[in-house]
Amino acid sequence: MTLDHTQPGPKLPEQTLFSALLTPHRSLSQTGFVVMMTIVAVGSFVAGMIFLMMGAWPVFGFLGLDVLAIYWAFRINFRRAQATEEISITHYELRVRRTSHRGHIVEWVSNPLWVHLDQKIHEEYGIERLYLVSRGRRISIASFLGPDEKLSFVKALSAALQLAKRGPTYNLAT
């Protein structure tokens, strides 16, 4: 009996060695935003009324524009916080899936055997940039993270890459 290699055979289940979902950190919650905007609006209104009573009526309008500018800036900040970066590693594939705040998706897929991790390190600050490099292509990852978070991320990602490079282990007893 001969095997026909053109026919699909039984596929072995792929084991996920590493999976991370990275999102930008935002310290201000929606409730905090409402409280802050209320304080800014009330403060600007009171200050504007004082200027209005003194006869400087244009200042009232400019303080209103300031409140609108602050509101607009925070809305943009919250919208940008919807960006994500998913990184997953199996024995056969390293996948980086980046979703922008507008919903645009970009994927980068490579064999983990060909990928190595490149770091740009500052003496005092720590890890500034992380790159995955494969076959002359380089992609920046984990830009959302701070230096300490990048350090622990590098350790976990490096361990998963080493595990993927060792290859899958098969248990024939089961």
Short mmCIF file of C-alpha atoms in Angstrom, two decimals:
data_model
loop_
_atom_site.label_atom_id
_atom_site.label_comp_id
_atom_site.label_asym_id
_atom_site.label_seq_id
_atom_site.Cartn_x
_atom_site.Cartn_y
_atom_site.Cartn_z
CA MET A 1 0.00 0.00 0.00
CA THR A 2 1.32 3.44 -0.88
CA LEU A 3 0.43 6.75 0.68
CA ASP A 4 -1.09 9.44 -1.48
CA HIS A 5 0.46 12.72 -0.31
CA THR A 6 -2.01 14.80 -2.32
CA GLN A 7 -4.90 13.75 -0.10
CA PRO A 8 -5.28 15.58 3.18
CA GLY A 9 -4.45 13.39 6.11
CA PRO A 10 -5.38 13.68 9.74
CA LYS A 11 -4.24 16.98 11.18
CA LEU A 12 -2.71 17.13 14.61
CA PRO A 13 -4.26 19.76 16.87
CA GLU A 14 -2.08 22.84 17.21
CA GLN A 15 -1.16 23.77 20.73
CA THR A 16 -1.04 27.49 21.51
CA LEU A 17 2.28 28.16 23.24
CA PHE A 18 1.79 31.89 23.78
CA SER A 19 -1.10 34.27 23.41
CA ALA A 20 -1.23 37.93 24.41
CA LEU A 21 -3.73 40.70 23.80
CA LEU A 22 -2.12 44.10 24.23
CA THR A 23 -4.18 47.26 24.64
CA PRO A 24 -3.20 50.85 25.41
CA HIS A 25 -3.41 51.80 29.07
CA ARG A 26 -5.80 54.58 29.98
CA SER A 27 -5.85 55.76 33.58
CA LEU A 28 -9.08 57.77 33.28
CA SER A 29 -12.30 55.78 33.33
CA GLN A 30 -15.58 56.94 31.77
CA THR A 31 -16.86 57.96 35.22
CA GLY A 32 -13.67 59.88 35.90
CA PHE A 33 -14.04 61.60 32.54
CA VAL A 34 -17.59 62.73 33.35
CA VAL A 35 -16.48 64.05 36.76
CA MET A 36 -13.48 65.86 35.27
CA MET A 37 -15.52 67.42 32.46
CA THR A 38 -18.17 68.55 34.95
CA ILE A 39 -15.53 70.25 37.09
CA VAL A 40 -13.90 71.89 34.04
CA ALA A 41 -17.26 73.04 32.63
CA VAL A 42 -18.51 74.46 35.95
CA GLY A 43 -15.16 76.16 36.62
CA SER A 44 -15.08 77.68 33.15
CA PHE A 45 -18.70 78.80 33.44
CA VAL A 46 -18.10 80.50 36.80
CA ALA A 47 -14.92 82.18 35.53
CA GLY A 48 -16.73 83.18 32.32
CA MET A 49 -19.60 84.72 34.27
CA ILE A 50 -17.13 86.77 36.33
CA PHE A 51 -15.52 88.07 33.14
CA LEU A 52 -18.97 88.65 31.60
CA MET A 53 -20.00 90.81 34.58
CA MET A 54 -16.77 92.79 34.26
CA GLY A 55 -17.64 93.54 30.64
CA ALA A 56 -15.11 91.22 29.01
CA TRP A 57 -17.77 89.16 27.21
CA PRO A 58 -15.41 87.56 24.62
CA VAL A 59 -13.59 85.72 27.42
CA PHE A 60 -16.82 83.81 28.20
CA GLY A 61 -16.86 82.43 24.65
CA PHE A 62 -13.19 81.50 24.69
CA LEU A 63 -13.62 79.61 27.97
CA GLY A 64 -16.47 77.69 26.33
CA LEU A 65 -14.18 76.85 23.40
CA ASP A 66 -11.57 75.60 25.88
CA VAL A 67 -14.10 73.21 27.41
CA LEU A 68 -15.03 71.94 23.93
CA ALA A 69 -11.34 71.47 23.03
CA ILE A 70 -10.69 69.47 26.21
CA TYR A 71 -13.78 67.32 25.57
CA TRP A 72 -12.74 66.72 21.95
CA ALA A 73 -9.16 65.77 22.95
CA PHE A 74 -10.36 63.22 25.50
CA ARG A 75 -12.85 61.70 23.07
CA ILE A 76 -9.99 61.17 20.60
CA ASN A 77 -7.92 59.65 23.40
CA PHE A 78 -10.71 57.22 24.32
CA ARG A 79 -11.22 56.27 20.66
CA ARG A 80 -7.50 55.55 20.25
CA ALA A 81 -7.67 53.27 23.29
CA GLN A 82 -9.70 50.82 21.20
CA ALA A 83 -6.57 49.73 19.31
CA THR A 84 -5.32 46.21 20.05
CA GLU A 85 -2.40 43.96 19.23
CA GLU A 86 -2.76 40.18 19.42
CA ILE A 87 0.32 37.98 19.40
CA SER A 88 0.04 34.21 19.33
CA ILE A 89 2.58 31.44 18.87
CA THR A 90 2.03 27.80 17.99
CA HIS A 91 4.67 25.29 16.95
CA TYR A 92 4.07 26.15 13.30
CA GLU A 93 3.04 29.81 13.25
CA LEU A 94 3.71 33.15 14.87
CA ARG A 95 0.84 35.57 14.23
CA VAL A 96 0.69 39.29 15.01
CA ARG A 97 -2.72 40.83 14.43
CA ARG A 98 -2.93 44.58 14.87
CA THR A 99 -6.30 46.34 14.94
CA SER A 100 -6.29 50.12 14.72
CA HIS A 101 -8.73 52.36 16.58
CA ARG A 102 -10.65 52.68 13.31
CA GLY A 103 -11.02 48.91 12.94
CA HIS A 104 -8.36 48.38 10.25
CA ILE A 105 -6.71 44.99 10.67
CA VAL A 106 -3.14 44.15 9.68
CA GLU A 107 -1.73 40.63 10.14
CA TRP A 108 1.82 39.38 10.01
CA VAL A 109 2.35 35.62 9.97
CA SER A 110 5.66 33.79 10.03
CA ASN A 111 7.21 30.49 10.97
CA PRO A 112 8.57 30.78 14.54
CA LEU A 113 11.72 28.91 13.47
CA TRP A 114 12.77 31.94 11.41
CA VAL A 115 11.80 34.65 13.88
CA HIS A 116 14.06 36.31 16.38
CA LEU A 117 13.37 39.09 18.84
CA ASP A 118 15.28 42.36 18.48
CA GLN A 119 15.37 44.98 21.23
CA LYS A 120 16.32 48.63 21.30
CA ILE A 121 17.57 49.26 24.84
CA HIS A 122 18.31 52.61 26.49
CA GLU A 123 20.87 52.51 29.33
CA GLU A 124 18.74 54.33 31.90
CA TYR A 125 15.22 53.87 30.61
CA GLY A 126 15.28 50.18 29.72
CA ILE A 127 13.66 48.55 26.70
CA GLU A 128 12.40 51.22 24.33
CA ARG A 129 11.36 49.16 21.30
CA LEU A 130 10.71 45.51 20.50
CA TYR A 131 10.86 44.04 17.02
CA LEU A 132 10.14 40.65 15.53
CA VAL A 133 12.55 39.98 12.67
CA SER A 134 12.07 37.27 10.06
CA ARG A 135 13.62 36.93 6.61
CA GLY A 136 14.58 40.59 6.36
CA ARG A 137 11.19 41.85 7.52
CA ARG A 138 10.91 43.66 10.81
CA ILE A 139 7.75 44.51 12.73
CA SER A 140 7.48 46.63 15.86
CA ILE A 141 5.47 45.05 18.67
CA ALA A 142 4.31 45.91 22.20
CA SER A 143 4.56 49.67 21.72
CA PHE A 144 1.68 50.07 24.21
CA LEU A 145 3.75 48.69 27.08
CA GLY A 146 6.05 50.49 29.48
CA PRO A 147 9.70 49.44 30.00
CA ASP A 148 9.00 47.13 32.96
CA GLU A 149 6.05 45.52 31.19
CA LYS A 150 8.17 45.07 28.06
CA LEU A 151 10.82 43.26 30.09
CA SER A 152 8.38 40.65 31.41
CA PHE A 153 6.77 40.42 27.97
CA VAL A 154 10.19 39.74 26.38
CA LYS A 155 10.86 36.94 28.85
CA ALA A 156 7.52 35.24 28.16
CA LEU A 157 7.76 35.72 24.38
CA SER A 158 11.36 34.47 24.25
CA ALA A 159 10.45 31.38 26.24
CA ALA A 160 7.55 30.65 23.87
CA LEU A 161 9.76 31.15 20.80
CA GLN A 162 12.35 28.73 22.23
CA LEU A 163 9.61 26.21 22.94
CA ALA A 164 8.30 26.55 19.39
CA LYS A 165 11.80 26.11 17.96
CA ARG A 166 12.20 22.84 19.89
CA GLY A 167 9.18 21.49 18.06
CA PRO A 168 6.12 19.61 19.18
CA THR A 169 6.34 16.66 21.52
CA TYR A 170 4.23 13.65 20.80
CA ASN A 171 2.86 11.31 23.39
CA LEU A 172 2.39 7.97 21.67
CA ALA A 173 0.93 6.34 24.79
CA THR A 174 -2.39 8.15 24.50
#
